[in-house]
Amino acid sequence: MIPLSLLGVGETASVGDVVGDVDLVHRLREMGLYNGARVKMIRPGSPCIIGLDGHRLGFRGDDLARVLVHVAAHAIAV
């Protein structure tokens, strides 16, 4: 698993875990970032924009570094 913040533009992944303090984890899961959710990186950086269930979500800071995702082996750049 890698942090969601490391995905490149257009890459998709599934959420594997959300780590951090209880309040942050709860807030991110309420937004839909729960285990198994499919996400797509629309714009990396800060603010970062991801696609989730037909919606776009914006994040600042290191919140996305706390979301760990599974990326398909063929999608990982070497």
Tab-separated table of C-alpha atoms in Angstrom:
chain	number	residue	atom	x	y	z
A	1	MET	CA	0.000	0.000	0.000
A	2	ILE	CA	1.056	3.570	-0.677
A	3	PRO	CA	-0.265	6.948	0.498
A	4	LEU	CA	-3.050	8.283	-1.704
A	5	SER	CA	-1.036	11.488	-2.069
A	6	LEU	CA	1.513	9.591	-4.221
A	7	LEU	CA	-0.921	8.753	-7.026
A	8	GLY	CA	-0.290	10.459	-10.342
A	9	VAL	CA	-2.875	12.250	-12.472
A	10	GLY	CA	-5.479	9.790	-13.739
A	11	GLU	CA	-4.323	6.879	-11.570
A	12	THR	CA	-6.966	4.912	-9.713
A	13	ALA	CA	-6.684	2.831	-6.568
A	14	SER	CA	-8.771	1.280	-3.818
A	15	VAL	CA	-8.572	2.450	-0.226
A	16	GLY	CA	-6.854	-0.075	2.026
A	17	ASP	CA	-6.642	1.801	5.322
A	18	VAL	CA	-7.010	5.208	6.924
A	19	VAL	CA	-4.578	5.993	9.743
A	20	GLY	CA	-4.257	8.818	12.239
A	21	ASP	CA	-6.129	10.197	15.195
A	22	VAL	CA	-9.704	9.028	15.732
A	23	ASP	CA	-11.330	12.321	14.696
A	24	LEU	CA	-9.403	12.537	11.404
A	25	VAL	CA	-10.069	8.893	10.528
A	26	HIS	CA	-13.770	9.343	11.308
A	27	ARG	CA	-14.004	12.523	9.187
A	28	LEU	CA	-12.244	10.937	6.189
A	29	ARG	CA	-14.420	7.821	6.387
A	30	GLU	CA	-17.559	9.963	6.558
A	31	MET	CA	-16.405	11.578	3.311
A	32	GLY	CA	-16.341	8.112	1.703
A	33	LEU	CA	-12.686	7.151	2.131
A	34	TYR	CA	-13.402	3.755	3.664
A	35	ASN	CA	-11.735	0.393	2.928
A	36	GLY	CA	-12.426	-0.756	-0.629
A	37	ALA	CA	-13.594	2.628	-1.964
A	38	ARG	CA	-12.291	3.394	-5.491
A	39	VAL	CA	-10.557	6.741	-5.915
A	40	LYS	CA	-8.994	8.579	-8.861
A	41	MET	CA	-6.347	11.283	-8.671
A	42	ILE	CA	-7.551	14.313	-10.596
A	43	ARG	CA	-4.989	16.887	-9.465
A	44	PRO	CA	-2.098	16.124	-7.113
A	45	GLY	CA	-0.492	18.751	-4.911
A	46	SER	CA	-2.006	21.127	-2.417
A	47	PRO	CA	-4.855	21.467	-2.711
A	48	CYS	CA	-5.238	17.987	-4.117
A	49	ILE	CA	-8.408	16.920	-5.935
A	50	ILE	CA	-9.595	13.319	-6.090
A	51	GLY	CA	-12.596	11.665	-7.663
A	52	LEU	CA	-14.764	9.460	-5.430
A	53	ASP	CA	-18.188	8.026	-6.311
A	54	GLY	CA	-18.809	10.621	-9.025
A	55	HIS	CA	-17.809	13.512	-6.756
A	56	ARG	CA	-14.676	15.631	-6.556
A	57	LEU	CA	-13.087	16.198	-3.174
A	58	GLY	CA	-10.367	18.715	-2.366
A	59	PHE	CA	-7.751	18.243	0.359
A	60	ARG	CA	-4.966	20.377	1.765
A	61	GLY	CA	-2.004	19.403	3.880
A	62	ASP	CA	-1.130	15.838	4.654
A	63	ASP	CA	-4.638	14.375	5.074
A	64	LEU	CA	-4.219	12.219	1.960
A	65	ALA	CA	-0.907	10.854	3.243
A	66	ARG	CA	-3.010	9.193	5.953
A	67	VAL	CA	-5.105	7.314	3.384
A	68	LEU	CA	-3.302	4.177	2.216
A	69	VAL	CA	-4.353	2.671	-1.114
A	70	HIS	CA	-3.841	-0.469	-3.174
A	71	VAL	CA	-2.675	0.261	-6.718
A	72	ALA	CA	-2.828	-2.359	-9.472
A	73	ALA	CA	0.667	-3.672	-10.231
A	74	HIS	CA	0.528	-2.510	-13.862
A	75	ALA	CA	-0.331	1.049	-12.779
A	76	ILE	CA	2.769	1.610	-10.657
A	77	ALA	CA	5.411	3.649	-12.495
A	78	VAL	CA	8.959	2.405	-12.164
